[in-house]
Amino acid sequence: MKPRSALLIFLALVIPVVALAQVTATAVPVDPTQNPILTPHVTWSGKPITLKAVTNAAAIGGTFTWDPGDGTGLIGPTAVTDNYNLGVSHTYVGVTGQSFTATVTVKNGAFTASDKFYVKLQNPPPNLPSEVNYAIDEGLWYLHIYMERGTDGGTGLPVGDWQQCAGNATIGCYDPSAYGMTAANVNAFEVAGHHETAPAFPDPYQETVARALKYLFSKLITSNAAGGLPASITNPHGTFNPDSNGNGLATAPNTGNQLYQTGMLMDAFVASGTPAASVMTGPYAGSGNYGTVVQDMVDFYAWCQAPAADWLGNVGGAWRYSCQQAPDSSVAQWGAIGIIAARRNFGAAVPQPVLDYNKDWLTFAQNAAGYYGYTNSSPIWGPFADTPSGMVQGAMDGIGRGDPRWDLSETYIRDNFDVPPSSGASLSLKAYTYGMFSFTKSMLEHSNDGAGLVASPIKLLQSLDNPIGHPPIDWYAAQAPPNGTDPTDGVARTLISEQLVDGSWFGPSYTGSQYPFTTAWAIIMLRSTVTQTVPVACATANPPQVANGGPVQLDGSCSFDPNPGKQIVLYQWDVSGTGGTNFTQTGVKIKINATGAVGSTFKVRLRVTDNANPALSADTVIGILISAPPNPPQSNPGGPYNFCPNKDVTGKLIYAPFLLDGSHSTNPDDGKTDGTPGAPPSKIVSYLWDYSCANTFGSASGAQVDATSAFAPLAGQTFNICLKVTNNDNLAFPSAGLTQGLSSVGSTPVFVHATTDFQCTHCITGVQAKVKNGGPGVPSNVQLYWTDTNSAAFPIDHYNVYRSLNANFIPFVQVAGFNGTYPPVKVPAVMGAVVYLTDGTVSKNTVYYYRVSPATTNDTETCSSPQTSQVKVPVGGR
């Protein structure tokens, strides 16, 4: 348990004495911008996960209890001694795709509160995307519970910091730079999508972030024109005023090693994404905003850049520990990374001579072999901190690929990237967390525009002098055997292997002063960003293993954008089988054929891009196993489902049937046998639904089912449902010796809305249909039309259209929409316009029924219209 400050001990003693008040219970979400059931916490069968929640101070002295939701029994009650930590570890056992809903309940006297914590089992390792999400989830909780909380002496506002090394304090950790560590930690929360601004859904980390930012602002000091900031500075590239905003202030934290820590604070402030937010503590309280503070910190670096050559002959143009001290490459990167964020994200200005002089330093400090030195072209502690530091400075200056300085350093890193961490930090980049973080920043912030304003992130690290011996490699996602087929592990797999059981990281580092930063740096690296909240790319393959040439549907709809107010607008796929960056197909869902030798992995890369300005992107790589039969089927329960009571064409309130669709489940062995005489062809023979995901699968059966009677009474509720599909491979492949068919389980959320919910009030109230008879020999068609329901407050992207031959609408097929075959019906440019669709795939003398569902960019249907009255195509025509 963490050390508690005197203030918190005092509160713990006093609160039980006063009158009891209403308690709260708030589970930690993965993404606070959307309903937490849509982005569940991930783990895999047998892997412990922390169930995470907080309460308020009124609960101290009471108890909390967890119901994991898997039938294993309650955990607790446990006394509430720290209202910021109601975490417990639990191990779920189940099948991939199974969902669980854990519930935390807090009680104190007559008061009680509860909340839900959603968990979904993923494929076990190696499964890098899920392992990354798990690691970030556990790492953030570790940071949260070890924050030291108190109040600001000047304003009385709540603040928080990390001044100790938390759970690792007993193994020689110390922190000489508490401000920098607090900045790094809060930066990790921000890039993971947790901000101080009010989220759409409750987020315990919001307070953690807000406290840390207030603490950092309270520790700033300023230098005014009279006290030090000059009006004019001259370097070899010109004369300039370091005070770019003209307020006479240069700002830094009130601590030693200011040139180290100022850049860290700048990143934390910029990662808030709110340049206009008012500062509440410190010298800017009530008179400045975040953007002003960051600009004044840029001005501090402009003022403190090392001047002309020192007595040792070292060139100026960078930074060291104190203002205008002869530079070193290690410190210099922090000025660069702060300036990069300030310019690109907050629009801060930096005098051009500062950037030009830094280019002189980079030329001076680079060795002919490509690496950078410390105070000259010779490194200390090995080249794997100084070299990436030089590359980060290059990104600030716009020196990137095509410039010999960048190409030499990138080649040097690639030529040594395969050296394992066991070789030590002087020989291996991945044996030195500080250097690996610097390298990651250089890849993400790379710019070759000559000005350093436009990022062009590097996905594949390359060598120019040995492209055959050291071919381009995905520096982030590469995996060596047994996890993959690459020559070495990338940054992500390296970090995953180093995480401790409590969720933290601890090294490897050269010096103890770096250890406190490693948890935050690891999280930031795993999020593959530095100061911006980027989208989260997620892809599934259905099925995930096939025979050579087998069909696969790729689905990127599980991707999401935690950046408030932004959404993913572009899905790009590299389906070459290598996981490269040759994006040849677009769309939320696409269909491909995966090829390769049995036992090989067909790699697919998805890149998602949002509508931020500039646009932000994220990648993920998944693998499809090429496997000989027998193979398990892949459950696809459809969804997420949004069900609404609706109105028919007369205005009468009705419940449009709540239909579940598991028909897109796949069987990679479909139609095959092992050649045994009489063996039936492989197929899915069972679809079993479990409306509570309790692993009972007795709620309904069938590929498509009507759940109206079960769900209509549940208005206002949200829950997961599960589908288990089973094939008959025990019969189709008797030589395999299976005793039963192979199965898989999938889960999806269900939202049963009240009639007043926005999804329901903006649903399609009726779809009209008429037949256009083509006459003898001319195909007939059915023309559908309805009124557009798109809204600026609740935007939709397209409509999916379904058709059935039966009045109960089972079975049904999709005739338009993002299913990898049919194009969607796009939303018209004018809201409220009439939308048309012509269905030309009908047959003569047949009765049809239709339904239409509005859908978002990731193909989540927001509701479903009532079905049309019967539409009969006459005998004439087709």
Short mmCIF file of N, CA and C in Angstrom, two decimals, residues 236-343:
data_model
loop_
_atom_site.label_atom_id
_atom_site.label_comp_id
_atom_site.label_asym_id
_atom_site.label_seq_id
_atom_site.Cartn_x
_atom_site.Cartn_y
_atom_site.Cartn_z
N PRO A 236 24.99 33.04 -34.31
CA PRO A 236 25.56 33.09 -35.66
C PRO A 236 24.55 33.19 -36.79
N HIS A 237 23.27 33.01 -36.50
CA HIS A 237 22.27 33.05 -37.57
C HIS A 237 21.38 34.28 -37.51
N GLY A 238 21.66 35.20 -36.60
CA GLY A 238 20.88 36.41 -36.58
C GLY A 238 20.60 36.92 -35.20
N THR A 239 19.94 38.06 -35.16
CA THR A 239 19.53 38.70 -33.91
C THR A 239 18.03 38.54 -33.75
N PHE A 240 17.57 38.20 -32.55
CA PHE A 240 16.15 37.94 -32.34
C PHE A 240 15.75 38.31 -30.93
N ASN A 241 14.48 38.51 -30.75
CA ASN A 241 13.89 38.75 -29.44
C ASN A 241 13.35 37.42 -28.92
N PRO A 242 13.86 36.89 -27.81
CA PRO A 242 13.37 35.60 -27.32
C PRO A 242 11.95 35.66 -26.77
N ASP A 243 11.43 36.86 -26.55
CA ASP A 243 10.09 37.02 -25.99
C ASP A 243 9.07 37.08 -27.12
N SER A 244 8.67 35.91 -27.63
CA SER A 244 7.85 35.87 -28.84
C SER A 244 6.46 36.43 -28.64
N ASN A 245 5.90 36.37 -27.44
CA ASN A 245 4.55 36.92 -27.24
C ASN A 245 4.56 38.30 -26.61
N GLY A 246 5.75 38.86 -26.35
CA GLY A 246 5.87 40.23 -25.91
C GLY A 246 5.38 40.51 -24.51
N ASN A 247 5.24 39.49 -23.67
CA ASN A 247 4.76 39.77 -22.30
C ASN A 247 5.90 39.91 -21.31
N GLY A 248 7.14 39.79 -21.80
CA GLY A 248 8.29 40.00 -20.93
C GLY A 248 8.60 38.86 -20.00
N LEU A 249 8.00 37.67 -20.22
CA LEU A 249 8.15 36.56 -19.29
C LEU A 249 8.79 35.35 -19.94
N ALA A 250 9.66 34.70 -19.18
CA ALA A 250 10.17 33.38 -19.51
C ALA A 250 9.90 32.49 -18.31
N THR A 251 9.45 31.27 -18.56
CA THR A 251 8.89 30.45 -17.48
C THR A 251 9.54 29.08 -17.44
N ALA A 252 9.74 28.58 -16.20
CA ALA A 252 10.31 27.26 -15.98
C ALA A 252 9.87 26.79 -14.59
N PRO A 253 10.00 25.51 -14.28
CA PRO A 253 9.70 25.04 -12.94
C PRO A 253 10.74 25.54 -11.95
N ASN A 254 10.32 25.77 -10.72
CA ASN A 254 11.18 26.29 -9.67
C ASN A 254 11.96 25.13 -9.04
N THR A 255 12.98 24.67 -9.75
CA THR A 255 13.73 23.49 -9.32
C THR A 255 15.07 23.49 -10.01
N GLY A 256 15.92 22.56 -9.65
CA GLY A 256 17.17 22.39 -10.35
C GLY A 256 16.95 21.68 -11.68
N ASN A 257 18.00 21.66 -12.49
CA ASN A 257 17.93 21.01 -13.81
C ASN A 257 16.72 21.50 -14.61
N GLN A 258 16.54 22.79 -14.65
CA GLN A 258 15.35 23.34 -15.31
C GLN A 258 15.26 22.95 -16.78
N LEU A 259 16.39 22.91 -17.46
CA LEU A 259 16.35 22.62 -18.90
C LEU A 259 15.95 21.18 -19.17
N TYR A 260 16.17 20.28 -18.21
CA TYR A 260 15.64 18.92 -18.31
C TYR A 260 14.12 18.94 -18.16
N GLN A 261 13.67 19.55 -17.07
CA GLN A 261 12.29 19.35 -16.65
C GLN A 261 11.28 20.24 -17.37
N THR A 262 11.72 21.39 -17.86
CA THR A 262 10.77 22.29 -18.51
C THR A 262 10.10 21.63 -19.72
N GLY A 263 10.88 20.93 -20.52
CA GLY A 263 10.28 20.25 -21.67
C GLY A 263 9.26 19.21 -21.26
N MET A 264 9.50 18.52 -20.15
CA MET A 264 8.53 17.53 -19.67
C MET A 264 7.23 18.20 -19.28
N LEU A 265 7.33 19.34 -18.59
CA LEU A 265 6.11 20.07 -18.21
C LEU A 265 5.38 20.59 -19.44
N MET A 266 6.12 21.05 -20.43
CA MET A 266 5.49 21.53 -21.66
C MET A 266 4.67 20.42 -22.31
N ASP A 267 5.24 19.22 -22.37
CA ASP A 267 4.50 18.10 -22.95
C ASP A 267 3.21 17.82 -22.19
N ALA A 268 3.27 17.89 -20.86
CA ALA A 268 2.08 17.64 -20.05
C ALA A 268 1.01 18.70 -20.30
N PHE A 269 1.43 19.94 -20.39
CA PHE A 269 0.46 21.02 -20.63
C PHE A 269 -0.14 20.93 -22.03
N VAL A 270 0.70 20.64 -23.02
CA VAL A 270 0.20 20.53 -24.39
C VAL A 270 -0.70 19.32 -24.55
N ALA A 271 -0.39 18.23 -23.86
CA ALA A 271 -1.20 17.02 -23.96
C ALA A 271 -2.61 17.21 -23.42
N SER A 272 -2.83 18.28 -22.66
CA SER A 272 -4.19 18.58 -22.21
C SER A 272 -5.11 18.88 -23.38
N GLY A 273 -4.53 19.39 -24.48
CA GLY A 273 -5.33 19.75 -25.64
C GLY A 273 -6.17 20.99 -25.47
N THR A 274 -5.89 21.80 -24.43
CA THR A 274 -6.75 22.95 -24.12
C THR A 274 -5.91 24.20 -23.95
N PRO A 275 -5.40 24.79 -25.04
CA PRO A 275 -4.56 25.99 -24.90
C PRO A 275 -5.28 27.17 -24.28
N ALA A 276 -6.61 27.23 -24.41
CA ALA A 276 -7.36 28.36 -23.86
C ALA A 276 -7.80 28.16 -22.41
N ALA A 277 -7.50 27.00 -21.82
CA ALA A 277 -7.91 26.75 -20.44
C ALA A 277 -7.22 27.71 -19.49
N SER A 278 -7.93 28.16 -18.48
CA SER A 278 -7.39 29.11 -17.51
C SER A 278 -6.53 28.39 -16.49
N VAL A 279 -5.40 29.00 -16.16
CA VAL A 279 -4.52 28.47 -15.13
C VAL A 279 -5.10 28.82 -13.77
N MET A 280 -5.12 27.85 -12.85
CA MET A 280 -5.79 28.04 -11.56
C MET A 280 -4.82 28.20 -10.40
N THR A 281 -3.56 27.84 -10.57
CA THR A 281 -2.59 27.91 -9.48
C THR A 281 -1.30 28.53 -9.99
N GLY A 282 -0.42 28.92 -9.05
CA GLY A 282 0.88 29.42 -9.42
C GLY A 282 0.86 30.85 -9.91
N PRO A 283 1.95 31.31 -10.51
CA PRO A 283 2.07 32.73 -10.88
C PRO A 283 1.11 33.18 -11.98
N TYR A 284 0.53 32.24 -12.72
CA TYR A 284 -0.40 32.61 -13.78
C TYR A 284 -1.86 32.51 -13.35
N ALA A 285 -2.12 32.16 -12.11
CA ALA A 285 -3.49 31.95 -11.65
C ALA A 285 -4.33 33.20 -11.87
N GLY A 286 -5.43 33.02 -12.57
CA GLY A 286 -6.36 34.12 -12.80
C GLY A 286 -5.93 35.10 -13.86
N SER A 287 -4.75 34.89 -14.48
CA SER A 287 -4.30 35.88 -15.45
C SER A 287 -3.70 35.28 -16.71
N GLY A 288 -3.68 33.97 -16.81
CA GLY A 288 -3.08 33.35 -17.98
C GLY A 288 -3.75 32.05 -18.35
N ASN A 289 -3.52 31.61 -19.58
CA ASN A 289 -4.05 30.32 -20.00
C ASN A 289 -2.90 29.39 -20.34
N TYR A 290 -3.24 28.13 -20.63
CA TYR A 290 -2.21 27.14 -20.87
C TYR A 290 -1.33 27.52 -22.05
N GLY A 291 -1.93 28.09 -23.08
CA GLY A 291 -1.17 28.47 -24.26
C GLY A 291 -0.13 29.53 -23.95
N THR A 292 -0.49 30.50 -23.11
CA THR A 292 0.46 31.55 -22.73
C THR A 292 1.63 30.97 -21.95
N VAL A 293 1.34 30.09 -21.01
CA VAL A 293 2.40 29.46 -20.23
C VAL A 293 3.36 28.70 -21.13
N VAL A 294 2.82 27.92 -22.05
CA VAL A 294 3.68 27.13 -22.93
C VAL A 294 4.53 28.04 -23.81
N GLN A 295 3.97 29.13 -24.31
CA GLN A 295 4.77 30.06 -25.11
C GLN A 295 5.90 30.65 -24.27
N ASP A 296 5.62 31.00 -23.03
CA ASP A 296 6.66 31.56 -22.16
C ASP A 296 7.74 30.52 -21.84
N MET A 297 7.38 29.24 -21.86
CA MET A 297 8.39 28.18 -21.68
C MET A 297 9.24 28.03 -22.93
N VAL A 298 8.63 28.19 -24.11
CA VAL A 298 9.41 28.22 -25.35
C VAL A 298 10.38 29.40 -25.29
N ASP A 299 9.90 30.55 -24.83
CA ASP A 299 10.76 31.73 -24.72
C ASP A 299 11.94 31.47 -23.77
N PHE A 300 11.69 30.68 -22.72
CA PHE A 300 12.76 30.31 -21.79
C PHE A 300 13.85 29.54 -22.52
N TYR A 301 13.44 28.58 -23.36
CA TYR A 301 14.44 27.81 -24.13
C TYR A 301 15.14 28.70 -25.16
N ALA A 302 14.43 29.62 -25.78
CA ALA A 302 15.07 30.52 -26.74
C ALA A 302 16.13 31.37 -26.06
N TRP A 303 15.82 31.83 -24.86
CA TRP A 303 16.76 32.64 -24.08
C TRP A 303 17.97 31.82 -23.62
N CYS A 304 17.72 30.56 -23.22
CA CYS A 304 18.75 29.76 -22.56
C CYS A 304 19.54 28.87 -23.52
N GLN A 305 19.29 28.98 -24.82
CA GLN A 305 20.09 28.20 -25.76
C GLN A 305 21.57 28.57 -25.63
N ALA A 306 22.44 27.58 -25.64
CA ALA A 306 23.88 27.83 -25.47
C ALA A 306 24.39 28.74 -26.57
N PRO A 307 25.15 29.76 -26.18
CA PRO A 307 25.69 30.70 -27.18
C PRO A 307 26.88 30.11 -27.92
N ALA A 308 27.80 30.96 -28.36
CA ALA A 308 28.90 30.55 -29.22
C ALA A 308 29.81 29.52 -28.55
N ALA A 309 30.77 29.02 -29.31
CA ALA A 309 31.65 27.95 -28.85
C ALA A 309 32.28 28.28 -27.51
N ASP A 310 32.41 27.24 -26.64
CA ASP A 310 33.04 27.44 -25.34
C ASP A 310 34.55 27.24 -25.45
N TRP A 311 35.21 27.29 -24.31
CA TRP A 311 36.68 27.23 -24.33
C TRP A 311 37.22 25.87 -24.78
N LEU A 312 36.32 24.85 -24.78
CA LEU A 312 36.73 23.55 -25.27
C LEU A 312 36.53 23.41 -26.78
N GLY A 313 35.95 24.44 -27.38
CA GLY A 313 35.70 24.38 -28.81
C GLY A 313 34.35 23.79 -29.17
N ASN A 314 33.53 23.51 -28.17
CA ASN A 314 32.21 22.95 -28.44
C ASN A 314 31.28 24.01 -29.00
N VAL A 315 30.50 23.64 -29.99
CA VAL A 315 29.56 24.56 -30.63
C VAL A 315 28.33 24.75 -29.75
N GLY A 316 27.74 25.94 -29.80
CA GLY A 316 26.48 26.18 -29.09
C GLY A 316 25.31 25.66 -29.91
N GLY A 317 24.10 26.16 -29.57
CA GLY A 317 22.94 25.81 -30.36
C GLY A 317 22.01 24.80 -29.73
N ALA A 318 22.32 24.31 -28.52
CA ALA A 318 21.44 23.36 -27.83
C ALA A 318 21.37 23.75 -26.35
N TRP A 319 21.15 22.79 -25.47
CA TRP A 319 20.90 23.11 -24.06
C TRP A 319 21.60 22.12 -23.14
N ARG A 320 21.75 22.56 -21.86
CA ARG A 320 22.28 21.66 -20.84
C ARG A 320 21.52 21.93 -19.54
N TYR A 321 22.17 21.77 -18.40
CA TYR A 321 21.46 21.83 -17.14
C TYR A 321 20.98 23.22 -16.77
N SER A 322 21.81 24.23 -17.02
CA SER A 322 21.45 25.59 -16.64
C SER A 322 21.44 26.49 -17.86
N CYS A 323 20.89 27.67 -17.69
CA CYS A 323 20.67 28.58 -18.81
C CYS A 323 21.99 28.97 -19.48
N GLN A 324 22.07 28.78 -20.79
CA GLN A 324 23.18 29.15 -21.65
C GLN A 324 24.46 28.39 -21.33
N GLN A 325 24.32 27.24 -20.66
CA GLN A 325 25.47 26.37 -20.42
C GLN A 325 25.80 25.61 -21.69
N ALA A 326 27.09 25.29 -21.89
CA ALA A 326 27.51 24.53 -23.07
C ALA A 326 26.68 23.25 -23.16
N PRO A 327 26.19 22.90 -24.35
CA PRO A 327 25.14 21.88 -24.46
C PRO A 327 25.62 20.45 -24.32
N ASP A 328 24.65 19.57 -24.03
CA ASP A 328 24.85 18.13 -24.17
C ASP A 328 23.62 17.55 -24.83
N SER A 329 23.81 16.46 -25.55
CA SER A 329 22.73 15.90 -26.37
C SER A 329 21.59 15.35 -25.54
N SER A 330 21.89 14.83 -24.35
CA SER A 330 20.84 14.22 -23.54
C SER A 330 19.82 15.26 -23.11
N VAL A 331 20.27 16.36 -22.53
CA VAL A 331 19.35 17.40 -22.07
C VAL A 331 18.65 18.05 -23.26
N ALA A 332 19.37 18.23 -24.36
CA ALA A 332 18.85 19.00 -25.48
C ALA A 332 17.55 18.45 -26.03
N GLN A 333 17.34 17.13 -25.94
CA GLN A 333 16.12 16.56 -26.50
C GLN A 333 14.88 17.07 -25.79
N TRP A 334 14.99 17.43 -24.49
CA TRP A 334 13.79 17.85 -23.76
C TRP A 334 13.34 19.23 -24.20
N GLY A 335 14.29 20.10 -24.52
CA GLY A 335 13.89 21.36 -25.13
C GLY A 335 13.23 21.13 -26.47
N ALA A 336 13.80 20.19 -27.26
CA ALA A 336 13.26 19.92 -28.58
C ALA A 336 11.86 19.34 -28.51
N ILE A 337 11.65 18.35 -27.64
CA ILE A 337 10.33 17.71 -27.61
C ILE A 337 9.27 18.66 -27.08
N GLY A 338 9.66 19.55 -26.16
CA GLY A 338 8.71 20.56 -25.71
C GLY A 338 8.37 21.55 -26.79
N ILE A 339 9.38 21.99 -27.52
CA ILE A 339 9.15 22.96 -28.60
C ILE A 339 8.34 22.34 -29.73
N ILE A 340 8.61 21.07 -30.07
CA ILE A 340 7.82 20.40 -31.11
C ILE A 340 6.33 20.44 -30.74
N ALA A 341 6.00 20.02 -29.53
CA ALA A 341 4.60 20.00 -29.11
C ALA A 341 4.00 21.39 -29.08
N ALA A 342 4.76 22.35 -28.58
CA ALA A 342 4.26 23.71 -28.47
C ALA A 342 3.96 24.31 -29.84
N ARG A 343 4.83 24.10 -30.80
CA ARG A 343 4.64 24.68 -32.13
C ARG A 343 3.51 23.97 -32.88
#
